[in-house]
């Protein structure tokens, strides 16, 4: 695809070559994200960061990514802050607000709304999550993280094994990741969930149609023993059909240090889309793994910066000029790695 | 008036020469707003953008205008975010916050509050709307749009015809626009509204006193046939004295493609202060005119940037140095015109 | 202490030499805060300004201070805007968000929360107020103001007299100020409050232990007659044990022009942490002193900028390079002094 001036709305819009290009550009952003260099390449450009549904993490990641390229951010948070509450159409909002920005990121609670907004916008739009529908930059940063973590282990996106754990029926992030994985070769997937929260059959078939192998199970321990990546997600108790079902499965998908140490290979990588519920009763990734070197969840969010910087640079056609406008960092950063 | 260090509080503070100067400066801002050039002239300056009442459009327009001159924006949204909720006076707020900015824009729900704030502020204050009272930059951008659209049609602010439609009794924007029009010559005005929502007689007399001609009617179709500009505003049903009255007039002030095509001259320009209620039942400008070249409503909001950039440059005394600190745009903008 | 990469969490972490260094750096920030010069020294650096409890004044002061050094600000306001509402731990929030910033300021309603956040953060954290616990930059700006005002009167931090008035039992600002004063010599303190809202005995003893003299009273008039600084704070009526007690003391700690003129020495300085309740019925500093040259409350907030600029510069190790990256102001500021 031609990235300059394009909208980023769905993982479905990417071909394999697009992903490769985004990741190659993301690789060049490391020195800027680590504050080894600063660039002014987007000086004067304005990002309209519109979060009509709250999301501190994603909002700040988009904003910081734009700042790290030298651009400026104008922000809108919450639907009540908007004339849209008074019956204004997405069309009008998009026509007007696109006059104030060079690129717009939008999160919106309704599926399809960001695409509708983008159709009327006069500048490129990046989908920052539209309800249960899509959140393409999350899928890209997940895939980019897998690629990076695998390369440390001598493997690659075209030949690896991943277990996805949790509520695979409703999980937007795992669905999008599966769609992206269809662009690659020789992936072995293990889907670990209670039967009633299983990965939709349609996605399983898509994965098998491109030649991937898929295993479906409700056993956590065995599954993590034979994969390179464990991608954990939350199961909310109210998702179960009955309280009996919830009681039956409570804690059985909670990955903790004991289980990981006992069953997983030492260099298996643990991922999670975040936020996670850190309370003891949650069906979630346990905090006793916080200091474990396999835990990649904060490297994941750091990678989000790189991927978003890459996209902004490509949408505005400056990915080859970032270094040209760079200069040394003046302050002494004591940043610790994730 | 001397713009450097001045407050912009009311359309009543301007003389004809002031308007001419603002518009001349606004004309020079086009290349920056269209991203053909970038300027650093206000680098290091801080706008305090205080919206104690929500307004996405106006807030972003002020903020983007300041950014486009190279300045930085610090923003406050919502009265609850403020110590003013705990009994702090506008005086204290102004004394303190003016220490943190070089210029302040304020929207406040109470009439007169922005002038009170400005009296205590140590830096210039721009009224971004104080309740039912004033919103001077909206009036300026409306007038600037009329001037620009007329010039395309070979006419000028000193000789043109305008129809104002809708709730002319309560409409802050049409009142302010009428006051500004008193500074010009040979304007013919047609006020189209239900009798009980008519333009206040005082304003009608002011307009006639300076030599303008004024027509008052409740007939939409005839009115738009003989004007250069149609300025449409909303009538909210609850503004009518009775439900019978509302029923009588429902839809009679809604301008749509059929009526416009049939009655208006082809180069008549359609304006609206926005936001508009795009729902079918609203007494409002119809969405079936969205693609019509006469529809200037998004050119209007784009012009808002130019007028606000001009004001900021003049209040800070840099209107002649914008180009001196300019440089070429580094990114590839695919911005579409409004 | 070594400021580079450090957290600023509590006044208890400072030694005398640290205070002296901060104030020496703050002194160099004047030309930038007064807009006589602009600096780019922190260009490219990002402040994460996280106010999980509203505070317009402090939030804007931190943000503007960072901007005045050339840095960029990404802001979060309100706990609802955060995933922390969904059970995310401070640990996770800190690990993630510290990837997006070079330094973080945090205000949080719970005592101890900012220190917990800082422990997990990968970049320096400044406590912007954690509930009833600490607000160290307020204490620093108060002390810096005392030093500056005294020097105009030929006195110094190592030999002066101060009266603190109001609710000294619950007042976080006066407690922190007392702790800092323990680092200096020969301070005479007069604590003026109703007996049940008196300064905690522990603090009184700490002050005496370092050699300061302390007087405790409920008489406003006599107290202000023999001091260099009057530090006024609010008494909220609901703090009294009974309504009778409230009635007894109502207005007896409200400092106004008549009392000040009659009892205080002419060059006595009036301070207040702000916000103050300007309503007539408040037990507070009266507005009839607003124009009095002794009133330093807005010089105090202006000084807040200097102290915060100094801290940011020191945490990022650029305090000696601010001038190197400076250039003249391009715009014509008509800023009035506080």
PDB file of C-alpha atoms in Angstrom, chain B residues 28-218:
ATOM      1  CA  UNK B  28      -0.846  36.325   5.155  1.00  0.00           C
ATOM      2  CA  UNK B  29      -1.482  33.226   7.295  1.00  0.00           C
ATOM      3  CA  UNK B  30      -2.803  31.101   4.424  1.00  0.00           C
ATOM      4  CA  UNK B  31       0.486  29.356   3.512  1.00  0.00           C
ATOM      5  CA  UNK B  32       0.976  28.303   7.147  1.00  0.00           C
ATOM      6  CA  UNK B  33      -2.559  27.028   7.606  1.00  0.00           C
ATOM      7  CA  UNK B  34      -2.278  25.098   4.329  1.00  0.00           C
ATOM      8  CA  UNK B  35       1.069  23.633   5.499  1.00  0.00           C
ATOM      9  CA  UNK B  36       3.026  25.112   2.622  1.00  0.00           C
ATOM     10  CA  UNK B  37       5.334  26.723   5.191  1.00  0.00           C
ATOM     11  CA  UNK B  38       6.058  26.404   8.894  1.00  0.00           C
ATOM     12  CA  UNK B  39       7.071  29.233  11.212  1.00  0.00           C
ATOM     13  CA  UNK B  40       8.827  29.386  14.574  1.00  0.00           C
ATOM     14  CA  UNK B  41       7.958  32.988  15.316  1.00  0.00           C
ATOM     15  CA  UNK B  42       6.201  32.203  18.617  1.00  0.00           C
ATOM     16  CA  UNK B  43       8.620  29.480  19.725  1.00  0.00           C
ATOM     17  CA  UNK B  44       8.786  29.536  23.510  1.00  0.00           C
ATOM     18  CA  UNK B  45       5.480  31.395  23.952  1.00  0.00           C
ATOM     19  CA  UNK B  46       2.719  29.705  25.959  1.00  0.00           C
ATOM     20  CA  UNK B  47      -1.022  29.982  25.326  1.00  0.00           C
ATOM     21  CA  UNK B  48      -3.177  29.280  28.363  1.00  0.00           C
ATOM     22  CA  UNK B  49      -6.241  27.740  26.716  1.00  0.00           C
ATOM     23  CA  UNK B  50      -8.891  27.760  29.436  1.00  0.00           C
ATOM     24  CA  UNK B  51     -12.204  26.238  28.483  1.00  0.00           C
ATOM     25  CA  UNK B  52     -14.292  26.201  31.620  1.00  0.00           C
ATOM     26  CA  UNK B  53     -17.196  25.100  29.446  1.00  0.00           C
ATOM     27  CA  UNK B  54     -16.681  22.363  26.859  1.00  0.00           C
ATOM     28  CA  UNK B  55     -16.108  23.336  23.225  1.00  0.00           C
ATOM     29  CA  UNK B  56     -13.987  20.985  21.155  1.00  0.00           C
ATOM     30  CA  UNK B  57     -14.092  23.026  17.979  1.00  0.00           C
ATOM     31  CA  UNK B  58     -13.217  26.448  19.371  1.00  0.00           C
ATOM     32  CA  UNK B  59     -10.693  25.062  21.822  1.00  0.00           C
ATOM     33  CA  UNK B  60      -8.839  23.138  19.124  1.00  0.00           C
ATOM     34  CA  UNK B  61      -8.980  26.074  16.725  1.00  0.00           C
ATOM     35  CA  UNK B  62      -7.327  28.431  19.219  1.00  0.00           C
ATOM     36  CA  UNK B  63      -4.771  25.799  20.188  1.00  0.00           C
ATOM     37  CA  UNK B  64      -3.903  24.851  16.605  1.00  0.00           C
ATOM     38  CA  UNK B  65      -3.637  28.528  15.605  1.00  0.00           C
ATOM     39  CA  UNK B  66      -1.076  29.106  18.333  1.00  0.00           C
ATOM     40  CA  UNK B  67       0.811  25.938  17.405  1.00  0.00           C
ATOM     41  CA  UNK B  68       0.884  26.998  13.750  1.00  0.00           C
ATOM     42  CA  UNK B  69       2.799  30.095  14.817  1.00  0.00           C
ATOM     43  CA  UNK B  70       5.312  27.918  16.645  1.00  0.00           C
ATOM     44  CA  UNK B  71       3.893  28.419  20.150  1.00  0.00           C
ATOM     45  CA  UNK B  72       3.047  25.940  22.893  1.00  0.00           C
ATOM     46  CA  UNK B  73      -0.353  25.345  24.503  1.00  0.00           C
ATOM     47  CA  UNK B  74      -1.248  24.511  28.100  1.00  0.00           C
ATOM     48  CA  UNK B  75      -4.875  23.592  28.424  1.00  0.00           C
ATOM     49  CA  UNK B  76      -7.577  23.478  31.073  1.00  0.00           C
ATOM     50  CA  UNK B  77     -10.952  21.914  30.335  1.00  0.00           C
ATOM     51  CA  UNK B  78     -13.991  21.908  32.593  1.00  0.00           C
ATOM     52  CA  UNK B  79     -14.840  23.911  35.671  1.00  0.00           C
ATOM     53  CA  UNK B  80     -14.503  20.920  37.969  1.00  0.00           C
ATOM     54  CA  UNK B  81     -10.800  20.804  37.148  1.00  0.00           C
ATOM     55  CA  UNK B  82     -10.437  24.157  38.828  1.00  0.00           C
ATOM     56  CA  UNK B  83      -9.993  25.569  42.285  1.00  0.00           C
ATOM     57  CA  UNK B  84     -12.713  28.023  41.265  1.00  0.00           C
ATOM     58  CA  UNK B  85     -15.103  25.304  42.345  1.00  0.00           C
ATOM     59  CA  UNK B  86     -13.828  25.785  45.918  1.00  0.00           C
ATOM     60  CA  UNK B  87     -14.654  29.485  46.181  1.00  0.00           C
ATOM     61  CA  UNK B  88     -11.573  30.916  44.507  1.00  0.00           C
ATOM     62  CA  UNK B  89     -12.298  34.256  42.861  1.00  0.00           C
ATOM     63  CA  UNK B  90     -11.758  35.037  39.193  1.00  0.00           C
ATOM     64  CA  UNK B  91      -9.315  37.690  40.430  1.00  0.00           C
ATOM     65  CA  UNK B  92      -7.062  35.150  42.171  1.00  0.00           C
ATOM     66  CA  UNK B  93      -7.313  32.699  39.284  1.00  0.00           C
ATOM     67  CA  UNK B  94      -6.334  35.377  36.813  1.00  0.00           C
ATOM     68  CA  UNK B  95      -3.426  36.721  38.881  1.00  0.00           C
ATOM     69  CA  UNK B  96      -1.985  33.233  39.266  1.00  0.00           C
ATOM     70  CA  UNK B  97      -2.613  31.688  35.871  1.00  0.00           C
ATOM     71  CA  UNK B  98      -1.413  34.738  33.956  1.00  0.00           C
ATOM     72  CA  UNK B  99       1.991  34.013  35.489  1.00  0.00           C
ATOM     73  CA  UNK B 100       2.093  30.758  33.525  1.00  0.00           C
ATOM     74  CA  UNK B 101       1.191  32.034  30.028  1.00  0.00           C
ATOM     75  CA  UNK B 102       1.955  34.731  27.476  1.00  0.00           C
ATOM     76  CA  UNK B 103      -1.647  35.019  26.349  1.00  0.00           C
ATOM     77  CA  UNK B 104      -4.844  33.402  27.621  1.00  0.00           C
ATOM     78  CA  UNK B 105      -8.001  32.293  25.808  1.00  0.00           C
ATOM     79  CA  UNK B 106     -10.964  31.760  28.044  1.00  0.00           C
ATOM     80  CA  UNK B 107     -14.415  30.316  27.571  1.00  0.00           C
ATOM     81  CA  UNK B 108     -16.646  30.634  30.608  1.00  0.00           C
ATOM     82  CA  UNK B 109     -20.364  29.921  31.066  1.00  0.00           C
ATOM     83  CA  UNK B 110     -21.123  33.290  32.728  1.00  0.00           C
ATOM     84  CA  UNK B 111     -21.609  36.527  30.808  1.00  0.00           C
ATOM     85  CA  UNK B 112     -19.040  39.131  31.826  1.00  0.00           C
ATOM     86  CA  UNK B 113     -16.726  36.656  33.503  1.00  0.00           C
ATOM     87  CA  UNK B 114     -14.021  36.831  30.846  1.00  0.00           C
ATOM     88  CA  UNK B 115     -13.829  40.636  31.100  1.00  0.00           C
ATOM     89  CA  UNK B 116     -13.566  40.304  34.889  1.00  0.00           C
ATOM     90  CA  UNK B 117     -10.793  37.757  34.461  1.00  0.00           C
ATOM     91  CA  UNK B 118      -9.007  39.979  31.922  1.00  0.00           C
ATOM     92  CA  UNK B 119      -9.054  42.942  34.315  1.00  0.00           C
ATOM     93  CA  UNK B 120      -6.899  40.965  36.770  1.00  0.00           C
ATOM     94  CA  UNK B 121      -4.776  39.101  34.230  1.00  0.00           C
ATOM     95  CA  UNK B 122      -1.164  40.119  33.731  1.00  0.00           C
ATOM     96  CA  UNK B 123      -1.166  39.031  30.062  1.00  0.00           C
ATOM     97  CA  UNK B 124      -3.599  39.599  27.162  1.00  0.00           C
ATOM     98  CA  UNK B 125      -6.896  37.692  27.272  1.00  0.00           C
ATOM     99  CA  UNK B 126      -9.028  36.579  24.324  1.00  0.00           C
ATOM    100  CA  UNK B 127     -12.706  35.924  24.963  1.00  0.00           C
ATOM    101  CA  UNK B 128     -13.525  32.459  23.632  1.00  0.00           C
ATOM    102  CA  UNK B 129     -17.194  32.874  24.529  1.00  0.00           C
ATOM    103  CA  UNK B 130     -18.720  34.032  27.803  1.00  0.00           C
ATOM    104  CA  UNK B 131     -22.174  32.516  27.981  1.00  0.00           C
ATOM    105  CA  UNK B 132     -24.871  34.391  26.055  1.00  0.00           C
ATOM    106  CA  UNK B 133     -22.706  37.497  25.904  1.00  0.00           C
ATOM    107  CA  UNK B 134     -19.885  37.574  23.332  1.00  0.00           C
ATOM    108  CA  UNK B 135     -17.705  35.330  21.171  1.00  0.00           C
ATOM    109  CA  UNK B 136     -15.794  37.923  19.183  1.00  0.00           C
ATOM    110  CA  UNK B 137     -13.504  35.631  17.202  1.00  0.00           C
ATOM    111  CA  UNK B 138     -16.547  33.770  15.837  1.00  0.00           C
ATOM    112  CA  UNK B 139     -17.934  37.090  14.547  1.00  0.00           C
ATOM    113  CA  UNK B 140     -14.555  37.954  13.030  1.00  0.00           C
ATOM    114  CA  UNK B 141     -14.231  34.625  11.241  1.00  0.00           C
ATOM    115  CA  UNK B 142     -17.792  34.932   9.947  1.00  0.00           C
ATOM    116  CA  UNK B 143     -17.079  38.380   8.562  1.00  0.00           C
ATOM    117  CA  UNK B 144     -13.735  37.275   7.163  1.00  0.00           C
ATOM    118  CA  UNK B 145     -15.455  34.377   5.410  1.00  0.00           C
ATOM    119  CA  UNK B 146     -18.058  36.693   3.897  1.00  0.00           C
ATOM    120  CA  UNK B 147     -15.291  38.961   2.609  1.00  0.00           C
ATOM    121  CA  UNK B 148     -13.373  36.052   1.115  1.00  0.00           C
ATOM    122  CA  UNK B 149     -16.383  34.379  -0.470  1.00  0.00           C
ATOM    123  CA  UNK B 150     -17.663  37.701  -1.884  1.00  0.00           C
ATOM    124  CA  UNK B 151     -14.318  38.488  -3.462  1.00  0.00           C
ATOM    125  CA  UNK B 152     -14.619  35.259  -5.432  1.00  0.00           C
ATOM    126  CA  UNK B 153     -17.928  36.602  -6.699  1.00  0.00           C
ATOM    127  CA  UNK B 154     -16.676  40.109  -7.468  1.00  0.00           C
ATOM    128  CA  UNK B 155     -18.387  41.782  -4.529  1.00  0.00           C
ATOM    129  CA  UNK B 156     -17.133  43.314  -1.275  1.00  0.00           C
ATOM    130  CA  UNK B 157     -18.062  43.931   2.343  1.00  0.00           C
ATOM    131  CA  UNK B 158     -19.103  47.483   1.473  1.00  0.00           C
ATOM    132  CA  UNK B 159     -21.779  46.359  -0.955  1.00  0.00           C
ATOM    133  CA  UNK B 160     -23.495  43.034  -0.531  1.00  0.00           C
ATOM    134  CA  UNK B 161     -26.710  41.303   0.530  1.00  0.00           C
ATOM    135  CA  UNK B 162     -27.142  38.760   3.302  1.00  0.00           C
ATOM    136  CA  UNK B 163     -30.059  36.707   4.630  1.00  0.00           C
ATOM    137  CA  UNK B 164     -29.900  35.514   8.238  1.00  0.00           C
ATOM    138  CA  UNK B 165     -32.184  32.594   9.014  1.00  0.00           C
ATOM    139  CA  UNK B 166     -33.359  30.926  12.193  1.00  0.00           C
ATOM    140  CA  UNK B 167     -33.579  31.976  15.804  1.00  0.00           C
ATOM    141  CA  UNK B 168     -32.444  35.581  15.429  1.00  0.00           C
ATOM    142  CA  UNK B 169     -33.687  36.537  18.868  1.00  0.00           C
ATOM    143  CA  UNK B 170     -31.271  34.413  20.901  1.00  0.00           C
ATOM    144  CA  UNK B 171     -28.494  33.846  18.360  1.00  0.00           C
ATOM    145  CA  UNK B 172     -25.275  35.295  19.751  1.00  0.00           C
ATOM    146  CA  UNK B 173     -23.461  34.850  16.442  1.00  0.00           C
ATOM    147  CA  UNK B 174     -25.925  36.812  14.315  1.00  0.00           C
ATOM    148  CA  UNK B 175     -26.067  39.634  16.872  1.00  0.00           C
ATOM    149  CA  UNK B 176     -22.293  40.004  16.887  1.00  0.00           C
ATOM    150  CA  UNK B 177     -22.128  39.805  13.112  1.00  0.00           C
ATOM    151  CA  UNK B 178     -24.728  42.578  12.792  1.00  0.00           C
ATOM    152  CA  UNK B 179     -22.705  44.807  15.106  1.00  0.00           C
ATOM    153  CA  UNK B 180     -19.611  44.300  12.976  1.00  0.00           C
ATOM    154  CA  UNK B 181     -21.572  44.975   9.779  1.00  0.00           C
ATOM    155  CA  UNK B 182     -22.385  48.451  11.151  1.00  0.00           C
ATOM    156  CA  UNK B 183     -18.738  49.312  10.428  1.00  0.00           C
ATOM    157  CA  UNK B 184     -19.305  48.783   6.667  1.00  0.00           C
ATOM    158  CA  UNK B 185     -21.371  50.471   3.934  1.00  0.00           C
ATOM    159  CA  UNK B 186     -24.344  49.476   1.804  1.00  0.00           C
ATOM    160  CA  UNK B 187     -25.289  46.142   3.324  1.00  0.00           C
ATOM    161  CA  UNK B 188     -28.766  44.799   2.590  1.00  0.00           C
ATOM    162  CA  UNK B 189     -29.973  42.448   5.324  1.00  0.00           C
ATOM    163  CA  UNK B 190     -32.921  40.059   5.222  1.00  0.00           C
ATOM    164  CA  UNK B 191     -33.917  38.624   8.603  1.00  0.00           C
ATOM    165  CA  UNK B 192     -35.854  35.379   8.234  1.00  0.00           C
ATOM    166  CA  UNK B 193     -37.448  33.972  11.376  1.00  0.00           C
ATOM    167  CA  UNK B 194     -40.747  33.250  13.045  1.00  0.00           C
ATOM    168  CA  UNK B 195     -42.029  36.585  14.408  1.00  0.00           C
ATOM    169  CA  UNK B 196     -41.472  35.593  18.018  1.00  0.00           C
ATOM    170  CA  UNK B 197     -37.802  34.773  17.337  1.00  0.00           C
ATOM    171  CA  UNK B 198     -37.092  37.954  15.370  1.00  0.00           C
ATOM    172  CA  UNK B 199     -33.899  39.999  15.463  1.00  0.00           C
ATOM    173  CA  UNK B 200     -34.046  42.470  18.406  1.00  0.00           C
ATOM    174  CA  UNK B 201     -35.455  45.812  17.260  1.00  0.00           C
ATOM    175  CA  UNK B 202     -32.492  47.665  18.720  1.00  0.00           C
ATOM    176  CA  UNK B 203     -30.102  45.922  16.350  1.00  0.00           C
ATOM    177  CA  UNK B 204     -32.392  46.529  13.380  1.00  0.00           C
ATOM    178  CA  UNK B 205     -32.345  50.230  14.193  1.00  0.00           C
ATOM    179  CA  UNK B 206     -28.588  50.343  14.597  1.00  0.00           C
ATOM    180  CA  UNK B 207     -28.207  48.819  11.159  1.00  0.00           C
ATOM    181  CA  UNK B 208     -30.646  51.291   9.603  1.00  0.00           C
ATOM    182  CA  UNK B 209     -28.963  54.186  11.403  1.00  0.00           C
ATOM    183  CA  UNK B 210     -25.700  53.546   9.572  1.00  0.00           C
ATOM    184  CA  UNK B 211     -27.548  53.420   6.233  1.00  0.00           C
ATOM    185  CA  UNK B 212     -28.085  49.691   5.735  1.00  0.00           C
ATOM    186  CA  UNK B 213     -31.405  48.376   4.410  1.00  0.00           C
ATOM    187  CA  UNK B 214     -33.207  45.770   6.468  1.00  0.00           C
ATOM    188  CA  UNK B 215     -36.047  43.461   5.497  1.00  0.00           C
ATOM    189  CA  UNK B 216     -37.916  41.312   8.039  1.00  0.00           C
ATOM    190  CA  UNK B 217     -39.845  38.221   6.949  1.00  0.00           C
ATOM    191  CA  UNK B 218     -40.796  34.660   7.817  1.00  0.00           C
TER     192      UNK B 218
END
